Coordinates of C-alpha atoms in Angstrom, one line a residue:
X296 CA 243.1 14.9 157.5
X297 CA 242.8 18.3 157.3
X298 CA 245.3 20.9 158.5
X299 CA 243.2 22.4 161.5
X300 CA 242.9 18.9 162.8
X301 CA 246.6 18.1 161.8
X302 CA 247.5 21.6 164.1
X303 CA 245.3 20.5 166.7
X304 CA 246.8 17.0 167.4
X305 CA 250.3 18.0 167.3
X306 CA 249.7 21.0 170.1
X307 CA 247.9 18.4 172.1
X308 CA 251.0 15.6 171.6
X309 CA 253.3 18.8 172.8
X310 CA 251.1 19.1 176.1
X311 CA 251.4 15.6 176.7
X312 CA 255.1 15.9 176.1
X313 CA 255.7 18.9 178.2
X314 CA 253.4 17.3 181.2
X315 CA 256.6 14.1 180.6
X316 CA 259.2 17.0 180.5
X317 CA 257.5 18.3 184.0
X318 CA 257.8 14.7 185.1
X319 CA 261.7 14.0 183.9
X320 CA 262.3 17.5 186.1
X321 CA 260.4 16.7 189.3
X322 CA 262.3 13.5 189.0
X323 CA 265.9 15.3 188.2
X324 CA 264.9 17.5 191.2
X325 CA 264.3 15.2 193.9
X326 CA 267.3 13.1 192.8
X327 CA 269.6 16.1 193.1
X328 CA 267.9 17.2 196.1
X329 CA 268.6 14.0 197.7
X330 CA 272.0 13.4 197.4
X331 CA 273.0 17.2 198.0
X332 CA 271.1 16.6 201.2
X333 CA 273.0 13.4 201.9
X334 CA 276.5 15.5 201.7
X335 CA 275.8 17.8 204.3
X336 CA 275.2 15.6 206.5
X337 CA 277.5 13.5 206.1
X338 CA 280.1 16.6 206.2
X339 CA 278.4 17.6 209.4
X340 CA 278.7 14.1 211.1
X341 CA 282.3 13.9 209.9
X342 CA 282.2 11.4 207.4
X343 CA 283.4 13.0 204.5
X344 CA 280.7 15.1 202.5
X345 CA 282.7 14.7 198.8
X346 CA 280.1 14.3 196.0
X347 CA 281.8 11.1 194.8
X348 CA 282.0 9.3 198.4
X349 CA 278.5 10.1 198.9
X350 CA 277.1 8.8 196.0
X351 CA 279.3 5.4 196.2
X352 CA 277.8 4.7 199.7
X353 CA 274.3 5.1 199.5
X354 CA 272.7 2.8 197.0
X355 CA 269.8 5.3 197.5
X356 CA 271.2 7.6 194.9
X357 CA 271.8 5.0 192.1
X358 CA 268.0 4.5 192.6
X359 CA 267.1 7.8 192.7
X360 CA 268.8 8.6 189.5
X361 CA 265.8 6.7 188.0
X362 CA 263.4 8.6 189.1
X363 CA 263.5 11.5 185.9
X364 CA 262.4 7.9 183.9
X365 CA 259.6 6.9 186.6
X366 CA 258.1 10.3 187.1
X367 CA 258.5 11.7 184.0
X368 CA 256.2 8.1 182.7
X369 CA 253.8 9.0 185.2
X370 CA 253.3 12.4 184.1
X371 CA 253.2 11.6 180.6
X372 CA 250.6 9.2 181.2
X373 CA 248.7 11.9 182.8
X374 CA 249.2 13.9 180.2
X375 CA 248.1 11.4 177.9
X376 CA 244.4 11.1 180.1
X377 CA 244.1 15.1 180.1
X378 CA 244.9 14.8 176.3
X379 CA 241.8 12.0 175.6
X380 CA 239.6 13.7 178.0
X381 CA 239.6 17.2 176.3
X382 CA 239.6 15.0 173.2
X383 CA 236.3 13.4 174.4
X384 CA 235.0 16.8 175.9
X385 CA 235.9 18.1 172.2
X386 CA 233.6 15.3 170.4
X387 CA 231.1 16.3 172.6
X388 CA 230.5 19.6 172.3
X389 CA 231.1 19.0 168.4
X390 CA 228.2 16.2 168.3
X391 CA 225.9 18.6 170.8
X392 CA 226.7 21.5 168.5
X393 CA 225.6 19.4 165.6
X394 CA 223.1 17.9 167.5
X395 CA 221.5 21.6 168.1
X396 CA 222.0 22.0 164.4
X397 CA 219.8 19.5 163.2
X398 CA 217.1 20.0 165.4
X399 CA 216.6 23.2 163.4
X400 CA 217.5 21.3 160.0
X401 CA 215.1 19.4 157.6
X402 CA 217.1 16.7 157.1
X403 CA 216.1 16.0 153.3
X404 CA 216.1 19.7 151.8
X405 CA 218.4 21.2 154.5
X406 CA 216.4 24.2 155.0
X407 CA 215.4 25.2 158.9
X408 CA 212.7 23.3 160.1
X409 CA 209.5 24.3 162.0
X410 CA 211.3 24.8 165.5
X411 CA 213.6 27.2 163.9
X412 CA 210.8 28.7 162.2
X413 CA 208.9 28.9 165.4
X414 CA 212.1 30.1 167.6
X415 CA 212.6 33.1 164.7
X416 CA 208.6 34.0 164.9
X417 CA 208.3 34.1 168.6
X418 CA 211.7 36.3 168.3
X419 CA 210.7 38.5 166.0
X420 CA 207.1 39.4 167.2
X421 CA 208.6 39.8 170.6
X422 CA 210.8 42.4 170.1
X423 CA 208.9 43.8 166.9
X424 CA 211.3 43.7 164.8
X425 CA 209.9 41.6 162.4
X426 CA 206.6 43.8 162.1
X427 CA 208.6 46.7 162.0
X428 CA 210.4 45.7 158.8
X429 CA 207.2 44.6 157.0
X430 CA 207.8 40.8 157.4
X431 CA 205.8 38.8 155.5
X432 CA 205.0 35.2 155.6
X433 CA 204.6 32.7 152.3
X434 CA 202.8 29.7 152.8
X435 CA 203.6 27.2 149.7
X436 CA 201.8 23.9 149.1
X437 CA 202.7 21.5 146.3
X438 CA 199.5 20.2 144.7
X439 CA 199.0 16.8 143.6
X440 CA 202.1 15.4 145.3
X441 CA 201.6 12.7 146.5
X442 CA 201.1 11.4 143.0
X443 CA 205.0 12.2 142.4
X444 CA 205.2 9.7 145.6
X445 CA 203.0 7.0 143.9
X446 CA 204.1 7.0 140.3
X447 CA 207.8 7.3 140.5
X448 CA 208.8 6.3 144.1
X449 CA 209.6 8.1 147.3
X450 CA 213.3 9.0 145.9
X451 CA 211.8 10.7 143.1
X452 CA 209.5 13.0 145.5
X453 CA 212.8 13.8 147.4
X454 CA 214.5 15.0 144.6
X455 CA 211.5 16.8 143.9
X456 CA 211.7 18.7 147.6
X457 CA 215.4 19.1 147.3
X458 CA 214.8 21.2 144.1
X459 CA 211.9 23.5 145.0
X460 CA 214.2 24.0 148.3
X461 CA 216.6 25.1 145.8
X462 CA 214.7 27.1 143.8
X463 CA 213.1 29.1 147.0
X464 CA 216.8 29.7 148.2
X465 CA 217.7 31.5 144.8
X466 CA 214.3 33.5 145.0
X467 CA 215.0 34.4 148.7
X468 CA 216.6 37.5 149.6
X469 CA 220.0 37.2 151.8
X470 CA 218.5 37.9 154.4
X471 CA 215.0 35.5 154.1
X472 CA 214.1 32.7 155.8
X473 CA 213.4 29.5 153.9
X474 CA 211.5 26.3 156.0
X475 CA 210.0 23.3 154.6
X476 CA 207.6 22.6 157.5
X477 CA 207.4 19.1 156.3
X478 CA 205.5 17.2 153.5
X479 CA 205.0 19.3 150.7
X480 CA 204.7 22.1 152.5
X481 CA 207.4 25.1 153.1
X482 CA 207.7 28.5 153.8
X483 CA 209.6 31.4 153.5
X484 CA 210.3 34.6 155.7
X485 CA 210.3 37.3 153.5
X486 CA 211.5 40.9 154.2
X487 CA 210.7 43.6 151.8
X488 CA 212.7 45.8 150.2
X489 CA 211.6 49.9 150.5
X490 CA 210.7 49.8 146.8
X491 CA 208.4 46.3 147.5
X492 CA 205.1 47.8 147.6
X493 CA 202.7 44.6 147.2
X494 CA 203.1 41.2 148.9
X495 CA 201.9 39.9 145.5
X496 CA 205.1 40.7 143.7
X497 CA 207.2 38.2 145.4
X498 CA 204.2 35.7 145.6
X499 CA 204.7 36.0 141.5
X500 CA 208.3 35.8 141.7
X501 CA 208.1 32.8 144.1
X502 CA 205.4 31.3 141.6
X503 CA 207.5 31.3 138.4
X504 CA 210.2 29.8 140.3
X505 CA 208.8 26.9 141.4
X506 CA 206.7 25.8 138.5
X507 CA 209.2 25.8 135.9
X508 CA 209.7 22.6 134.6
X509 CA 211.9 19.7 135.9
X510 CA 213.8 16.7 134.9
X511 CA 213.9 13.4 136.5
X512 CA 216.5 10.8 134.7
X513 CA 214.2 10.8 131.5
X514 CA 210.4 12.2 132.5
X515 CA 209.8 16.0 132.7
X516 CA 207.5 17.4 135.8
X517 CA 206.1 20.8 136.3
X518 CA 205.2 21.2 139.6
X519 CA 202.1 23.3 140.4
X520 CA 201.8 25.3 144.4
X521 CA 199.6 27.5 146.1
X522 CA 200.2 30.1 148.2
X523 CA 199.1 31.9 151.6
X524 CA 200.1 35.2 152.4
X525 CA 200.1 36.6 155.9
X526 CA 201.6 39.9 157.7
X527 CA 203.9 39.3 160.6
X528 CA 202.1 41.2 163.6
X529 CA 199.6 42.7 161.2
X530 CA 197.5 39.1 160.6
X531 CA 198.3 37.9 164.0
X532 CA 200.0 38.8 167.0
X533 CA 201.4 35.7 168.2
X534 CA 203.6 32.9 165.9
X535 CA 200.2 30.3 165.8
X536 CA 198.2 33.1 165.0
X537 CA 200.4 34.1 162.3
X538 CA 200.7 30.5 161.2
X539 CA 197.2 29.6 161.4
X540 CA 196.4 33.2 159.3
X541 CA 198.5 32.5 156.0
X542 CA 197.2 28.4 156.6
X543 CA 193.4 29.8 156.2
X544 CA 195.1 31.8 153.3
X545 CA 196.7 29.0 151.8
X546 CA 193.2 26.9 152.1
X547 CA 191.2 29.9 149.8
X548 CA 194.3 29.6 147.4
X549 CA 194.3 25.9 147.0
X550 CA 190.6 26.5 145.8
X551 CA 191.9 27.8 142.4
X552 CA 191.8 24.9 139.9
X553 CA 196.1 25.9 138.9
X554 CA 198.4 27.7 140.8
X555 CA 197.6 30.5 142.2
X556 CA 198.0 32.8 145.6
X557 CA 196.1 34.7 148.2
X558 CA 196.7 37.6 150.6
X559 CA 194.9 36.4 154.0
X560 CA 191.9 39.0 154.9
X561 CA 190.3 39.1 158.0
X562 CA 186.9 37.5 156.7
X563 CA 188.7 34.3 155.4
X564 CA 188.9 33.0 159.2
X565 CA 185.0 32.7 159.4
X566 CA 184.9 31.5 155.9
X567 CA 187.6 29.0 156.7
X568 CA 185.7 28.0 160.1
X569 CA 182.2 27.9 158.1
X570 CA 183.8 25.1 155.6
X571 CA 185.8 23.0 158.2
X572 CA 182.1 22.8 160.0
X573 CA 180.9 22.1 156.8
X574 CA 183.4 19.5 156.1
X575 CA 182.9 17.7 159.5
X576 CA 179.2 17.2 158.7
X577 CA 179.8 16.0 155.5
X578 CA 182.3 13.6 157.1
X579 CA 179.5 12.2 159.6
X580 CA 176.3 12.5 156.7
X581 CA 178.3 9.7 154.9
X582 CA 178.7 8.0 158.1
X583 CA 175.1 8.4 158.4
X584 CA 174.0 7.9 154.6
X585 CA 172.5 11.4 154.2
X586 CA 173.8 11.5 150.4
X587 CA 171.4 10.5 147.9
X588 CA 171.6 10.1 144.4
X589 CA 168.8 11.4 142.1
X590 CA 168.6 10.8 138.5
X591 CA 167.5 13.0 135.0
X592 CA 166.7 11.9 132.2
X593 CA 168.7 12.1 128.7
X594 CA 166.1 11.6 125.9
X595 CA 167.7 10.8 122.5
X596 CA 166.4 13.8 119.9
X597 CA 164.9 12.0 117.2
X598 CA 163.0 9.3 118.7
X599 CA 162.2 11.2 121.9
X600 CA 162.9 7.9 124.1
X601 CA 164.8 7.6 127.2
X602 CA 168.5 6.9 126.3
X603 CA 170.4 7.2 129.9
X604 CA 170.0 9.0 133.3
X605 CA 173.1 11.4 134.4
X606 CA 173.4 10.6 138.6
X607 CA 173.4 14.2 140.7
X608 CA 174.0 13.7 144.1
X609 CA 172.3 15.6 146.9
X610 CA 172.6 16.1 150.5
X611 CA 169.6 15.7 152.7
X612 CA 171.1 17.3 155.3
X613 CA 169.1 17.2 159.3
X614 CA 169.4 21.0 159.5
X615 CA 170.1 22.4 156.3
X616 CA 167.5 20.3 154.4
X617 CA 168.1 19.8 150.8
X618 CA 171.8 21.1 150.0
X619 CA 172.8 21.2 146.3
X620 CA 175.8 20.4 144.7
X621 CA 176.9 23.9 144.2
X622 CA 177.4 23.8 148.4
X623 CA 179.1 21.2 149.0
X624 CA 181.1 20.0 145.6
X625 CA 183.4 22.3 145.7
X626 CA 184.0 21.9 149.9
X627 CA 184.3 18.2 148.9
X628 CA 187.2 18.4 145.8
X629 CA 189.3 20.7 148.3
X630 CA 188.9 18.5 151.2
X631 CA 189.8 15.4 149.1
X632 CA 186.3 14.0 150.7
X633 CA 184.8 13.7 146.9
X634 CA 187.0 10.7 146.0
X635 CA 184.8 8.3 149.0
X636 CA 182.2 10.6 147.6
X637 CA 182.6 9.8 144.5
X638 CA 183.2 5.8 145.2
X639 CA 179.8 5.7 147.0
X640 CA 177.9 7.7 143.8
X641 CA 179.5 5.1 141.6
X642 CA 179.0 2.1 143.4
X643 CA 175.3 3.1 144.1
X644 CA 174.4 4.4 140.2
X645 CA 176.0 1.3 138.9
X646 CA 173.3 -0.7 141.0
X647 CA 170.1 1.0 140.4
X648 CA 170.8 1.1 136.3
X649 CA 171.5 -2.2 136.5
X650 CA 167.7 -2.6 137.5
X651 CA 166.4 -0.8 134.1
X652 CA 165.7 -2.1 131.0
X653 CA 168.5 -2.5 128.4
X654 CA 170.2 -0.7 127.4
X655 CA 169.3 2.8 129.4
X656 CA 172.2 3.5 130.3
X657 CA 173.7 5.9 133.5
X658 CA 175.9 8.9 133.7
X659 CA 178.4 9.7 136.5
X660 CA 180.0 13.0 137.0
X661 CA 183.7 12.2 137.9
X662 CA 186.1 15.1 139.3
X663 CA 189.7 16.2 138.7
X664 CA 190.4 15.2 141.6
X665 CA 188.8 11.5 141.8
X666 CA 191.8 11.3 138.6
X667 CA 194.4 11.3 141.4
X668 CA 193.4 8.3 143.0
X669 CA 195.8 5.8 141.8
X670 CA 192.9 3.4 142.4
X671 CA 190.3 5.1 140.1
X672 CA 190.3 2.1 137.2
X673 CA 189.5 -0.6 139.7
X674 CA 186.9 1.2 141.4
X675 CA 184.9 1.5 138.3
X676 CA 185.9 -2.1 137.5
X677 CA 185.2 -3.3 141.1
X678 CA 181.3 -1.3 140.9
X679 CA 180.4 -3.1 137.3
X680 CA 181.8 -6.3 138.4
X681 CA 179.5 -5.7 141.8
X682 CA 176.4 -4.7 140.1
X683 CA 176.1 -6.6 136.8
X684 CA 176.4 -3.4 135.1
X685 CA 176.9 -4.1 131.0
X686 CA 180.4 -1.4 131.0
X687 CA 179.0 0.2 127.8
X688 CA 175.8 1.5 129.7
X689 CA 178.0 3.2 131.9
X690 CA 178.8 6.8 130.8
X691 CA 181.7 8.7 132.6
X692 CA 181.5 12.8 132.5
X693 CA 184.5 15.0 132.9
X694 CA 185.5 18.3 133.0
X695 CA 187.0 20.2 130.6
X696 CA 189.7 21.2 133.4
X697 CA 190.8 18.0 133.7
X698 CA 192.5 18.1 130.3
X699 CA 194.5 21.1 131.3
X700 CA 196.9 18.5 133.1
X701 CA 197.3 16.2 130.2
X702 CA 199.8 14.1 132.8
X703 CA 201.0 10.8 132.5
X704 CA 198.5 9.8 135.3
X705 CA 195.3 11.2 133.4
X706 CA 196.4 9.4 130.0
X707 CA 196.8 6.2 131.3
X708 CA 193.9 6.5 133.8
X709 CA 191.5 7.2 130.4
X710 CA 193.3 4.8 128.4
X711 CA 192.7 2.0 131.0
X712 CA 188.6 3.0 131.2
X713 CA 188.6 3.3 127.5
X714 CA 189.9 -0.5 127.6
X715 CA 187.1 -1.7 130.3
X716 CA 184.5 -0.3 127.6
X717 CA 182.8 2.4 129.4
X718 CA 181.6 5.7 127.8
X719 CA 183.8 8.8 128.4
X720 CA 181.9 12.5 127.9
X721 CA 183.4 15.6 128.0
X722 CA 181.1 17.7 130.5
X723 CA 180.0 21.5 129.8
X724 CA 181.9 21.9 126.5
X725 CA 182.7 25.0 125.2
X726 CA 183.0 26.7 128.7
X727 CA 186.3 25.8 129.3
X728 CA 190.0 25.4 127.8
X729 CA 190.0 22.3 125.6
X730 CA 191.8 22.0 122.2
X731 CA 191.4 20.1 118.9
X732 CA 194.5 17.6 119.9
X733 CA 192.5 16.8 123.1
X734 CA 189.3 15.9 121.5
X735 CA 191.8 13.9 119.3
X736 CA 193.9 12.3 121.5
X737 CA 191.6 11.4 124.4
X738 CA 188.3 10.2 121.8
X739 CA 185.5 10.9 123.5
X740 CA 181.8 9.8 122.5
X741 CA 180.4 12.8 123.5
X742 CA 180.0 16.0 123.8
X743 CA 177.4 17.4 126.6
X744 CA 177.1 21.4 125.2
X745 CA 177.0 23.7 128.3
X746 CA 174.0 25.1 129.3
X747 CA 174.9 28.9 129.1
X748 CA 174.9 28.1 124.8
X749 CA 171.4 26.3 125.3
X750 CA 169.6 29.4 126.5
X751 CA 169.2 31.6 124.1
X752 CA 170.2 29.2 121.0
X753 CA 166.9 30.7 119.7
X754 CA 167.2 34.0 119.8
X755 CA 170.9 34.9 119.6
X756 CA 173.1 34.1 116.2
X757 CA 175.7 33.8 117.9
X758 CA 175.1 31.2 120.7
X759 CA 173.6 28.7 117.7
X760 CA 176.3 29.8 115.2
X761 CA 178.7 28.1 118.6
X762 CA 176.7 25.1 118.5
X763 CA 176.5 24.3 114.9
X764 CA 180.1 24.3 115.3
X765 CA 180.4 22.0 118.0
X766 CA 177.9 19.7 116.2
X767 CA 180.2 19.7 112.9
X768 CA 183.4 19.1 114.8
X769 CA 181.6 16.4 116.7
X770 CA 180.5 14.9 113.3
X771 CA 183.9 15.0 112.4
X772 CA 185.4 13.4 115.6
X773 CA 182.5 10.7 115.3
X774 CA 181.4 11.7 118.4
X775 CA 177.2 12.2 119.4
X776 CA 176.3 15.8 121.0
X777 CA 173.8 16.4 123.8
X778 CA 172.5 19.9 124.4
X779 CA 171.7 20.2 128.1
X780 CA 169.6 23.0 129.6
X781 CA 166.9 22.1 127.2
X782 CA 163.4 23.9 128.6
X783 CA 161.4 25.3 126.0
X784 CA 159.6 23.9 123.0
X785 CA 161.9 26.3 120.6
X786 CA 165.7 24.8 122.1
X787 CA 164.1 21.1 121.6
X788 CA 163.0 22.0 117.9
X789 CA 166.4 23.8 117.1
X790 CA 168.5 20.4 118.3
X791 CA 166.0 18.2 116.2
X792 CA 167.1 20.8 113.5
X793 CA 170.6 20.6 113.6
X794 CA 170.8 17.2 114.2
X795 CA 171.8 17.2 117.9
X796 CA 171.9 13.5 119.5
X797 CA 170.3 13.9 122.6
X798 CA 169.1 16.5 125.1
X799 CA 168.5 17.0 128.7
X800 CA 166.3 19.1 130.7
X801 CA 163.6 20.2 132.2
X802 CA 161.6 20.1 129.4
X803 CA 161.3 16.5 129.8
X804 CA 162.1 16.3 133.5
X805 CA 163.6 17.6 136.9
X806 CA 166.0 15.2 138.1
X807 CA 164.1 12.7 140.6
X808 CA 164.1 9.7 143.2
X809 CA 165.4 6.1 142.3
X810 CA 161.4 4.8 142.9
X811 CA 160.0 7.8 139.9
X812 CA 162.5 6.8 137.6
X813 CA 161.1 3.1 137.6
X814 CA 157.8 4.7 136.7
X815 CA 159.0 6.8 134.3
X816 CA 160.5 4.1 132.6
X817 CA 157.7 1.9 132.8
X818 CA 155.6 4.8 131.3
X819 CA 157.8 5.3 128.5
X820 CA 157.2 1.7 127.7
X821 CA 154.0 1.8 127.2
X822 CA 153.9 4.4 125.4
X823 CA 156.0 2.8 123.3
X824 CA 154.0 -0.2 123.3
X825 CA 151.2 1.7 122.5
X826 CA 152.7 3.4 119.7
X827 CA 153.6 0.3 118.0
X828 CA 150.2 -1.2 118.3
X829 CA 148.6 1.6 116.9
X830 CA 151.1 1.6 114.0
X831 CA 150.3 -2.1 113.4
X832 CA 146.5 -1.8 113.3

């Protein structure tokens, strides 16, 4: 027990004894009282007033000498009730202080919550304090997760959150405020010192903090956030305006592909507004089916015949008309919406090239983001088992990006498609980050060369000198190359020339409809047909 509670029960077992002491002497009291009463009157009636004869005659005073013992038992009992109710009065205020505690506690990290965080901004912007002293909210959001959660259990993502909570705490100043709002999100109150001159600083500071690298028992994470920066009284005037300024923030930072930060301006609101409308109608032109796929050619280089189709999605929007990817790809990675997206262009691809002739095969475009759907595998498994699609005429495209998190999830997720026997192709090579131990490790079959090296391949040394290289390595790597962006006569001859596997672009054809794709296909045929006829004859 400790010693304040040791000190604390023995002054309340000395109350209870005094209240028996008060007792024993209100008792001793009444008994003395009584009998010295008794002698005078005795004395005054004549019947001899000695202490001795008037004790022996009244049995009165042999009873009252028990009454010290019966009074003083009484008052020690009531001592005893005081002495448990103070007690109980005591637990109470001790479970309502702790009770008041917690409600401004996250009970996992043990930073303040978002009622304390509210409380402190309604404060502070009341009195203006807080804009006086250059307060400055940061708005942190740990990407990706959730797949912490799914891979290695909900005790894992809590250790997770109990060590970024740690990590803000060092960073903070002593007299900043650190919140985890809940989720993966927190936030900290930060006042600036006189020689802080840029919010960014600490945004930096905060940034190298959290994504250092940690250890759970025996597998190493680096967490990656963004952040959203807003002014205290400057970027709002009340605490939701505030909060809903370094939120919009927050959203333009979480549009970076890694971590990264952002200082909320004024024009970001109406951005941020423009997208979430966006967003909605995307949400009801699936509902509706307004997303259709179309479908380009890929025409091998040597033989000139239709190899595969790569799937592009567009958005035939009731308004808008014809929206392109550019406008709404983007919206849909941030929003999470491109992994039903993405589902839907699988599912529906998988079906129409299962109506062609083998073995034209078809390319689909998958996301970094659709990589953090746990359920990624069986949905390409689930859309070749559902349309009869031969898994090898099934070509998956990714982004170089995607290899910048070489994660546990992404290995296995390849590894796991490489097993089902589809085609993996890295997307827009050579634009991007990707090393030689990537191209190893992850074996692709192709290589789709980035249209910026396409244009002038003919005219500039330097962008075919790039793609002679790529071809080589590819060579090497026993991986095919297609050179996309092809739409003159002098790209096509310079890919025949250096051996290129296939090409793409408008030189053969736009991307089109599922109905001109069956014609095209049928034409090809016969010219094929035709071809071998005449060779015959």
């Amino acid at each position: 027990m400790p010693s304040s509670a040791v000190t604390d029960a023995l002054r309340q077992r000395k109350v209870e004894l005094s209240y028996a002491a008060a007792g024993a002497g209100l008792g001793l009291m009444f008994s003395v009282t009584g009998l010295l009463v008794d002698m005078q009157v005795r004395a005054w009636s004549g019947l001899g007033g000695g202490l001795v004869e008037t004790f022996s005659t009244t049995a009165m005073h042999s009873l009252a000498l028990l009454s010290p013992v019966v009074i003083g038992r009484i008052f020690l009992s009531i001592g005893r009730s005081q002495r448990l109710l103070r007690e109980k009065l005591g637990q109470l205020n001790q479970t309502e202080g702790l009770l008041r505690r917690q409600a401004h506690l996250d009970p996992v990290t043990g930073l303040y919550n978002r009622a304390h965080l509210t409380t402190r901004l309604e404060e502070g912007l009341a009195t203006r304090i807080w804009q006086h002293r250059g307060a400055l909210l940061y708005m942190l959001d740990l990407d990706d997760f959730k797949h912490v959660n799914d891979t290695f259990g909900h005790r894992a993502g809590d250790l997770v959150l109990e060590e970024v909570a740690r990590r803000l705490v060092a960073a903070a100043g002593p007299e900043d405020i650190a919140v985890r709002l809940g989720g993966d999100e927190f936030v900290v109150v930060h006042f600036p010192s006189a020689d802080e001159t840029m919010p960014e600083l600490f945004a930096e500071k905060l940034l190298a903090v959290v994504t250092q690298e940690m250890r759970l028992d025996d597998t190493r994470i680096s967490p990656n956030t963004s952040i959203g920066i807003a002014r205290v009284g400057i970027d709002g005037a009340t605490w939701s305006d505030v909060m809903r300024s370094v939120d919009v923030a927050l959203y333009q930072a979480k549009l970076e592909p890694q971590s990264s930060y952002r200082v909320f301006l004024p024009e970001m609101k109406a951005e941020k507004d423009d997208q979430l409308q966006l967003e909605a109608e995307m949400r009801a032109g699936m509902e509706r089916g307004e997303f259709e796929l179309y479908y380009q050619p890929i025409y091998g280089t040597a033989s000139g015949a239709i190899r595969s189709f790569e799937a592009l999605v567009r958005w035939n929007h009731p308004t808008r008309g014809l929206v392109p990817p550019l406008d709404f790809i983007p919206l849909a990675e941030s929003s999470g919406l491109i992994v039903r997206l993405g589902r839907m262009i699988l599912s529906e691809a998988c079906k129409v090239a299962a109506t062609w002739p083998k073995p034209i095969g078809i390319a689909v475009n998958l996301s970094p983001v659709q990589f953090k759907d746990a359920h990624l595998v069986d949905y390409v498994e689930q859309a070749l088992a559902e349309s009869g699609l031969a898994p090898g005429r099934l070509d998956l495209e990714i982004t170089e990006s995607l290899l910048l998190e070489a994660s546990h999830r992404v290995q296995s997720a390849m590894t796991r498609l490489r097993a089902l026997g589809v085609r993996i192709t890295m997307d827009d090579f050579g634009t991007g980050f990707s090393s030689l131990s990537n191209l190893r490790n992850f074996s692709f079959d192709r290589l789709k060369i980035d249209r910026s090296f396409t244009r002038d391949v003919a005219a500039s040394l330097e962008d075919a000198e790039i793609v002679r290289t790529i071809v080589r390595l590819s060579r090497a790597l026993r991986m095919e190359t297609i050179l996309e962006g092809v739409e003159t006569e002098s790209q096509l001859t310079f890919a025949r020339l250096e051996g290129l596997t296939e090409v793409q672009g408008y030189y053969y054809a736009k991307a089109m409809r599922a109905d001109a794709v069956a014609a095209l296909i049928a034409e090809s045929s016969q010219f094929v047909e035709l071809s071998v006829t005449a060779s015959a004859a």
